[in-house]
Amino acid sequence: TEHYHALVDMGSNGIRFSITDLSPPRARVLPTLFQDRCGVSLYDAQYRTGEKGPIPQTVIEEVLGALLRFKRIGEDFKVANERVRVVATEATRNAVNGKDFCHQIHARTGWNVELLAKEEEGRIGALGIASSFQSVNGLVMDLGGGSVQMTWMVTEDGEVKTSPRGSVSFPYGAAALTMQLDRAGTKGHGKLQEEISTSFESALLDIGIPSSLTKAADEEGGFTLFLSGGGFRGWGYILMSLHSVQPYPIPTINGFRVPKSSFLPSLEHHTDLESTFGISSRRASQVPAILLLIKALVKSIPSISDIYFAQGGVREGLLFSTLPPSVRSQHPLVTASAPFAPPSTRILVHLLSTAIPPPVAPDSHSHAHPPLSLTNPSFLTSTIHLLHAHSSSPKDIRSAAALRSTTTGLLADAHGLSHTDRALLALVLCERWGGNLSPADQGFFAGMQELVGPAASWWAKYIGRAAGGLGDLFAAGVVRE
């Protein structure tokens, strides 16, 4: 338990509790042992009358009860007191009775509350986004309940670079903007959107986007956006429900990507938002505000290429900040699969790579060679790591278990994987065991194929067959000298 870390993230829309195991070799993917959420909105609690007031004592008592429950759980997990952190963001920081609230928490739990400054909240949120991908090069935004932050980010060799100014914060969080929309009335929506757009345009100048990112944007058709926070994730789930691949086969939001052309769909026929997977009734009520924010964003940054959605926020950012660059730089796919590695991993990776033709450049349309995403060393290493992971399953379900291993199986909880990696690895591992699927799994298989495209699907099958041959030849994962 020496690597267990307990964290309380007191946000504007809810209070999140988690216990994470940061022991090697899986620390990079932030393995979660326990997580829970108290659905108290500290932001809404301060505006119950329509005007800002103190956090009511009844709400404070509810929060204290939840904190005491988590304290007992942490003790049951034997988390050391020095590895328990309680952090609070804007709703607590700006509360009329914020200091008294924090004092009551300390008196009842013995925990000190760390009030993150606005700039620090933006920095930690950005680190949460960095933890959610193998690499980040673009503009990053975090949409909370009370505010939204913007900066740029470049990650390399475990180092995370952002604007020297940090993140620019705006009072346009999902809950705050919902309230502003109600006050502005329908006629005032256009003016509010223009105000937000102007603020974003000014911020883009203030954060000083480096020339390397600007040059890449010119060459690739626009900036890549990385979005986090409950409001943006909610929007991501809506886009997932409108995706051309239906039902969309990967349920987790982290790593979901859409092109700019799909970022602002018409919601005219999508009226029952509460029935959408991943959307609560509260989040559904905030959709008009989130939509207005995204319209302003698209107007202020006309050159956008792709948009990625991240699960990582303050919680993940705080944990990620404790890891050394050597751990941060690890590929999440390799780290997540490392516990299953066979003894002769290095030799088996070499043998598998020799069976595959050289890859093509990302912008090539040739199908005669596999895409880089299937042949990079990290992907092939992960394939070999999982070569025998399903050998103990009954023969009839090995292909199905392997197919679902990246979504609801062995790697389901791995933080930092893209949807492309999850889909490609699932297809490769499925074929490694022969690809025999029951009718119940064939629809899911077809969805994964459609997600990556016909060429990548064919090469995934090819690599899976090659991996299957190695698995049969070296049943224990041992290549004798």
Coordinates of C-alpha atoms in Angstrom, one line a residue:
T1 CA 0.0 0.0 0.0
E2 CA 3.0 2.3 0.0
H3 CA 2.1 3.6 -3.5
Y4 CA -1.6 4.2 -2.7
H5 CA -2.8 7.8 -3.1
A6 CA -6.2 9.0 -2.0
L7 CA -7.6 12.2 -3.6
V8 CA -10.6 14.3 -3.0
D9 CA -11.4 16.7 -5.9
M10 CA -14.0 19.3 -4.8
G11 CA -15.2 20.7 -8.1
S12 CA -18.1 23.0 -9.0
N13 CA -20.4 20.3 -10.3
G14 CA -19.5 17.4 -7.9
I15 CA -17.0 16.0 -5.4
R16 CA -14.9 13.1 -6.6
F17 CA -13.1 10.6 -4.5
S18 CA -10.5 8.2 -5.7
I19 CA -7.7 5.8 -4.5
T20 CA -5.0 5.2 -7.1
D21 CA -2.1 2.7 -7.1
L22 CA 1.0 4.4 -8.5
S23 CA 3.3 1.4 -8.1
P24 CA 5.4 0.2 -11.0
P25 CA 5.0 -0.9 -13.7
R26 CA 1.5 0.5 -14.3
A27 CA 1.8 4.0 -12.7
R28 CA 1.6 5.7 -16.1
V29 CA -2.0 4.6 -16.7
L30 CA -3.1 5.7 -13.2
P31 CA -4.7 2.4 -12.0
T32 CA -7.8 3.2 -9.9
L33 CA -8.6 1.0 -6.9
F34 CA -11.7 2.9 -5.8
Q35 CA -13.7 5.8 -7.1
D36 CA -16.9 7.5 -6.1
R37 CA -18.7 10.8 -6.5
C38 CA -20.9 13.0 -4.4
G39 CA -23.4 14.7 -6.7
V40 CA -23.4 18.0 -4.7
S41 CA -23.0 21.1 -6.9
L42 CA -21.2 23.6 -4.8
Y43 CA -21.8 26.1 -7.6
D44 CA -25.6 25.6 -7.7
A45 CA -25.7 25.6 -3.9
Q46 CA -24.5 29.2 -3.9
Y47 CA -27.2 30.4 -6.3
R48 CA -30.3 28.7 -4.9
T49 CA -32.1 32.1 -4.7
G50 CA -30.9 33.4 -8.0
E51 CA -28.3 35.6 -6.4
K52 CA -24.9 34.5 -5.0
G53 CA -24.9 33.5 -1.3
P54 CA -23.0 31.3 1.1
I55 CA -22.9 27.6 0.8
P56 CA -25.8 26.5 3.0
Q57 CA -25.0 24.6 6.2
T58 CA -27.2 21.7 5.1
V59 CA -25.0 21.3 2.0
I60 CA -21.9 21.5 4.1
E61 CA -23.2 18.8 6.3
E62 CA -23.9 16.6 3.3
V63 CA -20.4 17.1 2.1
L64 CA -18.9 16.4 5.5
G65 CA -20.8 13.1 5.6
A66 CA -19.4 12.1 2.2
L67 CA -15.9 13.1 3.3
L68 CA -16.1 11.0 6.5
R69 CA -17.3 8.0 4.5
F70 CA -14.3 8.3 2.2
K71 CA -12.0 8.7 5.1
R72 CA -13.2 5.4 6.5
I73 CA -12.7 3.8 3.0
G74 CA -9.2 5.2 2.8
E75 CA -8.4 3.7 6.2
D76 CA -9.8 0.3 5.1
F77 CA -7.4 0.5 2.0
K78 CA -4.6 1.4 4.5
V79 CA -3.8 4.7 2.7
A80 CA -1.2 6.6 4.7
N81 CA -2.4 10.1 5.9
E82 CA 0.5 11.8 4.2
R83 CA -0.8 10.4 0.8
V84 CA -4.3 11.9 1.2
R85 CA -5.0 15.2 -0.6
V86 CA -8.1 17.3 -0.6
V87 CA -8.2 20.0 -3.3
A88 CA -10.8 22.5 -4.1
T89 CA -11.3 24.7 -7.2
E90 CA -13.3 27.8 -8.1
A91 CA -16.6 27.1 -6.4
T92 CA -15.0 26.8 -3.0
R93 CA -12.3 29.3 -3.7
N94 CA -14.8 32.1 -4.5
A95 CA -17.5 31.1 -2.0
V96 CA -18.6 33.7 0.5
N97 CA -18.0 31.3 3.4
G98 CA -15.2 29.3 1.7
K99 CA -12.8 29.7 4.6
D100 CA -15.4 28.6 7.1
F101 CA -16.3 25.6 4.9
C102 CA -12.6 24.5 4.8
H103 CA -12.3 25.0 8.5
Q104 CA -15.3 22.7 9.2
I105 CA -13.8 20.1 6.9
H106 CA -10.5 20.2 8.9
A107 CA -12.3 20.1 12.2
R108 CA -14.3 17.0 11.2
T109 CA -11.8 15.0 9.2
G110 CA -8.4 16.3 10.1
W111 CA -7.7 17.1 6.5
N112 CA -6.4 20.4 5.2
V113 CA -8.1 21.7 2.0
E114 CA -5.8 22.9 -0.7
L115 CA -7.4 25.8 -2.5
L116 CA -6.0 25.8 -6.1
A117 CA -5.4 29.3 -7.4
K118 CA -7.0 30.0 -10.8
E119 CA -3.7 29.7 -12.6
E120 CA -2.8 26.5 -10.8
E121 CA -6.2 25.0 -11.5
G122 CA -5.6 25.6 -15.2
R123 CA -2.1 24.1 -15.0
I124 CA -3.2 21.0 -13.2
G125 CA -6.2 20.6 -15.6
A126 CA -3.8 20.8 -18.5
L127 CA -1.6 18.0 -16.9
G128 CA -4.8 15.9 -16.7
I129 CA -5.2 16.3 -20.4
A130 CA -1.5 15.4 -20.9
S131 CA -2.1 12.2 -18.9
S132 CA -4.9 11.2 -21.3
F133 CA -2.8 10.8 -24.4
Q134 CA 0.5 9.4 -25.5
S135 CA 1.4 12.9 -26.8
V136 CA -0.4 16.3 -27.0
N137 CA 0.5 19.0 -29.5
G138 CA -2.2 21.7 -29.8
L139 CA -4.7 23.8 -27.9
V140 CA -6.2 22.5 -24.7
M141 CA -9.3 23.6 -22.9
D142 CA -11.0 22.5 -19.7
L143 CA -14.7 23.2 -19.2
G144 CA -15.8 23.1 -15.5
G145 CA -19.0 24.3 -13.9
G146 CA -17.9 27.8 -13.1
S147 CA -15.1 28.5 -15.6
V148 CA -13.3 27.4 -18.7
Q149 CA -9.5 27.4 -19.2
M150 CA -7.5 27.7 -22.4
T151 CA -3.8 27.3 -23.1
W152 CA -1.5 25.5 -25.6
M153 CA 0.5 22.3 -24.9
V154 CA 3.4 20.4 -26.3
T155 CA 4.5 17.1 -24.7
E156 CA 7.9 15.5 -25.4
D157 CA 9.9 12.8 -23.5
G158 CA 7.6 13.2 -20.5
E159 CA 8.0 16.9 -20.3
V160 CA 4.9 19.1 -20.6
K161 CA 5.2 22.6 -22.0
T162 CA 2.4 25.1 -21.8
S163 CA 2.1 28.8 -22.2
P164 CA 4.4 30.8 -19.8
R165 CA 1.3 32.6 -18.8
G166 CA -0.3 29.4 -17.8
S167 CA -4.0 29.0 -18.7
V168 CA -6.4 31.9 -19.3
S169 CA -9.6 31.5 -17.3
F170 CA -13.0 32.7 -18.3
P171 CA -16.3 32.8 -16.3
Y172 CA -18.0 30.6 -18.9
G173 CA -18.3 27.3 -17.1
A174 CA -21.2 25.1 -18.0
A175 CA -23.3 26.0 -14.9
A176 CA -22.3 29.6 -14.9
L177 CA -23.1 30.1 -18.6
T178 CA -26.4 28.3 -18.2
M179 CA -27.3 30.9 -15.6
Q180 CA -26.1 33.8 -17.9
L181 CA -28.2 32.4 -20.7
D182 CA -31.3 32.4 -18.5
R183 CA -30.7 36.0 -17.5
A184 CA -29.9 37.2 -21.0
G185 CA -33.1 35.8 -22.6
T186 CA -33.3 34.5 -26.1
K187 CA -32.6 38.0 -27.6
G188 CA -29.3 38.2 -25.7
H189 CA -27.8 34.9 -26.8
G190 CA -26.2 36.4 -29.9
K191 CA -24.5 39.2 -27.9
L192 CA -23.3 36.7 -25.3
Q193 CA -21.8 34.4 -28.0
E194 CA -20.0 37.4 -29.5
E195 CA -18.6 38.3 -26.1
I196 CA -17.3 34.8 -25.6
S197 CA -15.8 34.7 -29.0
T198 CA -14.0 38.0 -28.5
S199 CA -12.6 36.8 -25.2
F200 CA -11.3 33.6 -26.8
E201 CA -9.7 35.6 -29.7
S202 CA -7.9 37.8 -27.2
A203 CA -6.8 34.8 -25.2
L204 CA -5.2 33.2 -28.2
L205 CA -3.0 36.2 -28.5
D206 CA -2.2 36.3 -24.8
I207 CA -1.1 32.7 -24.5
G208 CA 1.6 33.2 -27.2
I209 CA 1.1 30.1 -29.4
P210 CA 4.6 28.9 -30.4
S211 CA 5.6 29.1 -34.0
S212 CA 6.1 25.3 -34.1
L213 CA 2.4 24.7 -33.4
T214 CA 1.3 27.5 -35.8
K215 CA 3.5 25.9 -38.6
A216 CA 2.0 22.5 -37.9
A217 CA -1.5 23.9 -38.0
D218 CA -0.8 25.5 -41.4
E219 CA 0.6 22.2 -42.8
E220 CA -2.2 20.0 -41.3
G221 CA -5.2 22.1 -42.0
G222 CA -5.6 23.6 -38.5
F223 CA -5.0 23.2 -34.8
T224 CA -5.7 20.1 -32.9
L225 CA -8.0 20.7 -29.9
F226 CA -7.9 18.6 -26.8
L227 CA -11.0 19.1 -24.6
S228 CA -11.6 18.0 -21.0
G229 CA -14.1 18.8 -18.2
G230 CA -17.6 17.5 -17.6
G231 CA -19.2 19.9 -20.1
F232 CA -17.0 19.0 -23.0
R233 CA -17.2 15.3 -22.2
G234 CA -21.0 15.6 -22.2
W235 CA -20.8 17.1 -25.7
G236 CA -18.4 14.3 -26.7
Y237 CA -21.0 11.7 -25.7
I238 CA -23.6 13.5 -27.8
L239 CA -21.3 13.4 -30.8
M240 CA -20.6 9.7 -30.1
S241 CA -24.3 9.0 -30.3
L242 CA -24.5 10.8 -33.7
H243 CA -21.4 9.1 -35.1
S244 CA -21.6 7.4 -38.5
V245 CA -20.7 4.1 -36.8
Q246 CA -23.7 3.0 -34.8
P247 CA -23.9 1.6 -32.2
Y248 CA -20.5 3.2 -31.4
P249 CA -18.4 0.3 -30.1
I250 CA -16.1 2.1 -27.6
P251 CA -18.0 3.4 -24.5
T252 CA -15.2 5.4 -22.8
I253 CA -14.9 9.1 -23.8
N254 CA -11.2 9.3 -23.5
G255 CA -9.5 9.2 -26.8
F256 CA -12.6 9.9 -28.8
R257 CA -11.9 12.0 -31.9
V258 CA -14.0 13.9 -34.4
P259 CA -13.0 16.2 -37.3
K260 CA -14.1 19.8 -37.3
S261 CA -16.9 19.0 -39.8
S262 CA -18.6 16.8 -37.1
F263 CA -18.0 19.1 -34.2
L264 CA -21.2 21.2 -34.6
P265 CA -24.0 18.9 -35.7
S266 CA -27.6 19.8 -35.9
L267 CA -29.5 18.7 -32.7
E268 CA -32.9 19.3 -34.3
H269 CA -33.9 15.7 -34.2
H270 CA -31.9 14.9 -31.1
T271 CA -34.4 16.1 -28.5
D272 CA -34.2 13.4 -25.9
L273 CA -30.7 14.2 -24.6
E274 CA -31.3 12.5 -21.2
S275 CA -31.5 9.1 -22.9
T276 CA -28.1 9.6 -24.4
F277 CA -25.4 7.4 -22.9
G278 CA -23.1 9.4 -20.6
I279 CA -25.6 12.4 -20.3
S280 CA -27.2 13.1 -16.9
S281 CA -30.4 15.1 -16.6
R282 CA -28.3 18.0 -15.1
R283 CA -25.8 17.8 -18.0
A284 CA -28.7 17.8 -20.5
S285 CA -30.0 21.0 -19.0
Q286 CA -26.6 22.6 -19.7
V287 CA -26.4 21.6 -23.4
P288 CA -27.7 24.9 -24.8
A289 CA -24.9 26.7 -22.9
I290 CA -22.3 24.2 -24.0
L291 CA -23.5 24.6 -27.6
L292 CA -23.2 28.4 -27.4
L293 CA -19.7 28.1 -26.1
I294 CA -18.6 25.7 -28.9
K295 CA -20.1 28.0 -31.5
A296 CA -18.1 30.9 -30.1
L297 CA -15.0 28.6 -30.0
V298 CA -15.3 27.6 -33.6
K299 CA -15.8 31.3 -34.6
S300 CA -12.7 32.4 -32.7
I301 CA -10.5 29.6 -34.0
P302 CA -11.5 29.1 -37.6
S303 CA -8.5 26.8 -38.3
I304 CA -9.3 23.6 -36.4
S305 CA -8.5 20.2 -37.8
D306 CA -9.4 17.5 -35.2
I307 CA -10.9 17.5 -31.8
Y308 CA -10.0 15.0 -29.1
F309 CA -11.9 14.4 -25.9
A310 CA -10.1 13.6 -22.6
Q311 CA -11.2 12.0 -19.4
G312 CA -8.3 13.6 -17.5
G313 CA -9.0 16.6 -15.3
V314 CA -7.8 17.9 -11.9
R315 CA -7.6 14.4 -10.4
E316 CA -5.5 12.9 -13.1
G317 CA -3.4 16.1 -13.4
L318 CA -2.5 16.0 -9.7
L319 CA -1.5 12.3 -9.9
F320 CA 0.4 12.8 -13.2
S321 CA 2.3 15.7 -11.7
T322 CA 3.8 13.3 -9.1
L323 CA 5.3 11.0 -11.8
P324 CA 8.9 11.5 -13.1
P325 CA 9.3 12.3 -16.8
S326 CA 10.7 8.8 -17.4
V327 CA 7.3 7.4 -16.3
R328 CA 5.2 10.1 -18.0
S329 CA 6.9 9.3 -21.3
Q330 CA 5.9 5.7 -21.3
H331 CA 3.4 4.6 -23.9
P332 CA 0.1 3.9 -22.2
L333 CA -0.6 0.9 -24.4
V334 CA 2.7 -0.7 -23.4
T335 CA 2.4 0.1 -19.7
A336 CA -1.2 -1.2 -19.5
S337 CA -0.3 -4.5 -21.1
A338 CA 3.1 -4.9 -19.4
P339 CA 1.8 -7.2 -16.6
F340 CA 0.9 -9.9 -19.2
A341 CA 4.3 -9.8 -21.0
P342 CA 5.8 -13.2 -21.9
P343 CA 9.5 -13.9 -20.9
S344 CA 10.8 -13.5 -24.5
T345 CA 9.0 -10.3 -25.3
R346 CA 11.9 -8.5 -27.0
I347 CA 12.7 -11.4 -29.4
L348 CA 9.0 -12.1 -30.1
V349 CA 8.5 -8.4 -31.0
H350 CA 11.4 -8.6 -33.4
L351 CA 10.0 -11.8 -35.0
L352 CA 6.6 -10.2 -35.5
S353 CA 8.1 -7.1 -37.0
T354 CA 10.0 -9.1 -39.6
A355 CA 6.7 -10.6 -40.8
I356 CA 5.3 -7.2 -41.6
P357 CA 6.1 -5.1 -44.7
P358 CA 7.4 -1.6 -44.0
P359 CA 4.7 0.9 -43.2
V360 CA 3.5 3.9 -45.3
A361 CA 3.5 7.5 -44.4
P362 CA 0.4 8.8 -42.6
D363 CA -0.7 10.8 -45.7
S364 CA -0.3 8.0 -48.1
H365 CA -3.4 6.3 -49.6
S366 CA -1.6 3.1 -50.5
H367 CA -3.1 -0.1 -49.1
A368 CA -0.2 -2.3 -50.1
H369 CA 1.6 -1.5 -46.9
P370 CA 0.3 -1.3 -43.3
P371 CA -0.4 2.1 -41.6
L372 CA 2.1 3.4 -39.1
S373 CA -0.4 3.0 -36.3
L374 CA -0.2 -0.8 -36.6
T375 CA 3.5 -1.2 -37.0
N376 CA 5.1 1.2 -34.5
P377 CA 7.1 -0.5 -31.8
S378 CA 4.7 0.3 -29.0
F379 CA 1.8 -1.3 -30.7
L380 CA 3.7 -4.4 -31.6
T381 CA 5.1 -4.7 -28.1
S382 CA 1.5 -4.5 -26.7
T383 CA 0.4 -7.2 -29.1
I384 CA 3.2 -9.5 -27.9
H385 CA 2.4 -8.6 -24.2
L386 CA -1.1 -9.9 -24.7
L387 CA -0.2 -12.8 -26.9
H388 CA -1.1 -15.4 -24.3
A389 CA -3.4 -13.3 -22.1
H390 CA -6.5 -15.2 -23.1
S391 CA -5.0 -18.7 -23.4
S392 CA -6.8 -19.8 -20.2
S393 CA -10.2 -19.0 -21.6
P394 CA -12.4 -21.7 -23.2
K395 CA -11.5 -22.1 -26.8
D396 CA -15.0 -21.0 -28.0
I397 CA -14.7 -17.6 -26.4
R398 CA -11.0 -16.7 -26.8
S399 CA -11.6 -14.6 -29.9
A400 CA -14.5 -12.8 -28.3
A401 CA -12.6 -12.2 -25.0
A402 CA -9.7 -10.8 -27.0
L403 CA -11.9 -8.6 -29.1
R404 CA -13.5 -7.0 -26.1
S405 CA -10.3 -6.8 -24.0
T406 CA -9.6 -3.2 -24.8
T407 CA -13.2 -1.9 -24.0
T408 CA -14.6 -4.1 -21.2
G409 CA -11.8 -6.6 -20.6
L410 CA -8.2 -6.5 -19.5
L411 CA -7.4 -3.0 -20.7
A412 CA -10.8 -1.4 -20.1
D413 CA -9.5 0.7 -17.2
A414 CA -6.2 1.8 -18.9
H415 CA -6.0 5.5 -18.9
G416 CA -4.4 7.3 -21.9
L417 CA -5.4 5.1 -24.8
S418 CA -6.9 6.4 -28.1
H419 CA -10.0 4.9 -29.6
T420 CA -7.9 4.0 -32.7
D421 CA -5.4 2.0 -30.5
R422 CA -8.3 0.3 -28.7
A423 CA -10.0 -0.7 -31.9
L424 CA -6.8 -1.9 -33.8
L425 CA -5.5 -3.9 -30.9
A426 CA -8.9 -5.6 -30.4
L427 CA -9.0 -6.6 -34.0
V428 CA -5.4 -7.9 -34.0
L429 CA -6.0 -10.0 -30.8
C430 CA -9.3 -11.3 -32.0
E431 CA -7.6 -12.7 -35.2
R432 CA -4.6 -14.0 -33.1
W433 CA -7.1 -16.6 -31.7
G434 CA -8.6 -17.3 -35.1
G435 CA -11.4 -14.7 -35.3
N436 CA -14.2 -17.2 -34.6
L437 CA -17.1 -15.2 -33.1
S438 CA -20.7 -16.0 -32.1
P439 CA -23.5 -14.0 -33.6
A440 CA -23.6 -11.9 -30.4
D441 CA -20.1 -10.6 -31.0
Q442 CA -20.2 -10.2 -34.8
G443 CA -22.0 -6.8 -34.7
F444 CA -19.4 -5.4 -32.3
F445 CA -16.6 -6.8 -34.5
A446 CA -18.2 -5.0 -37.5
G447 CA -18.4 -1.8 -35.6
M448 CA -14.7 -1.9 -34.8
Q449 CA -13.8 -2.6 -38.4
E450 CA -15.9 0.3 -39.6
L451 CA -14.3 2.6 -37.0
V452 CA -10.7 2.0 -38.4
G453 CA -11.6 1.5 -42.1
P454 CA -11.1 -1.4 -44.5
A455 CA -7.4 -1.1 -45.1
A456 CA -6.4 -1.0 -41.4
S457 CA -8.9 -3.8 -40.7
W458 CA -7.2 -6.0 -43.3
W459 CA -3.7 -5.3 -41.9
A460 CA -5.0 -5.9 -38.4
K461 CA -6.1 -9.3 -39.5
Y462 CA -2.7 -10.0 -41.2
I463 CA -0.8 -9.0 -38.1
G464 CA -3.2 -11.0 -35.9
R465 CA -2.6 -14.1 -38.1
A466 CA 1.2 -13.6 -37.8
A467 CA 0.9 -13.2 -34.0
G468 CA -1.2 -16.3 -33.8
G469 CA 1.6 -18.3 -35.5
L470 CA 4.1 -17.0 -33.0
G471 CA 1.7 -17.8 -30.1
D472 CA 1.3 -21.4 -31.3
L473 CA 5.0 -21.9 -32.0
F474 CA 6.1 -20.4 -28.6
A475 CA 3.2 -21.5 -26.3
A476 CA 5.0 -20.4 -23.1
G477 CA 6.2 -17.1 -24.6
V478 CA 9.8 -18.4 -24.4
V479 CA 12.1 -18.4 -27.4
R480 CA 15.1 -20.7 -26.6
E481 CA 18.5 -19.5 -27.6

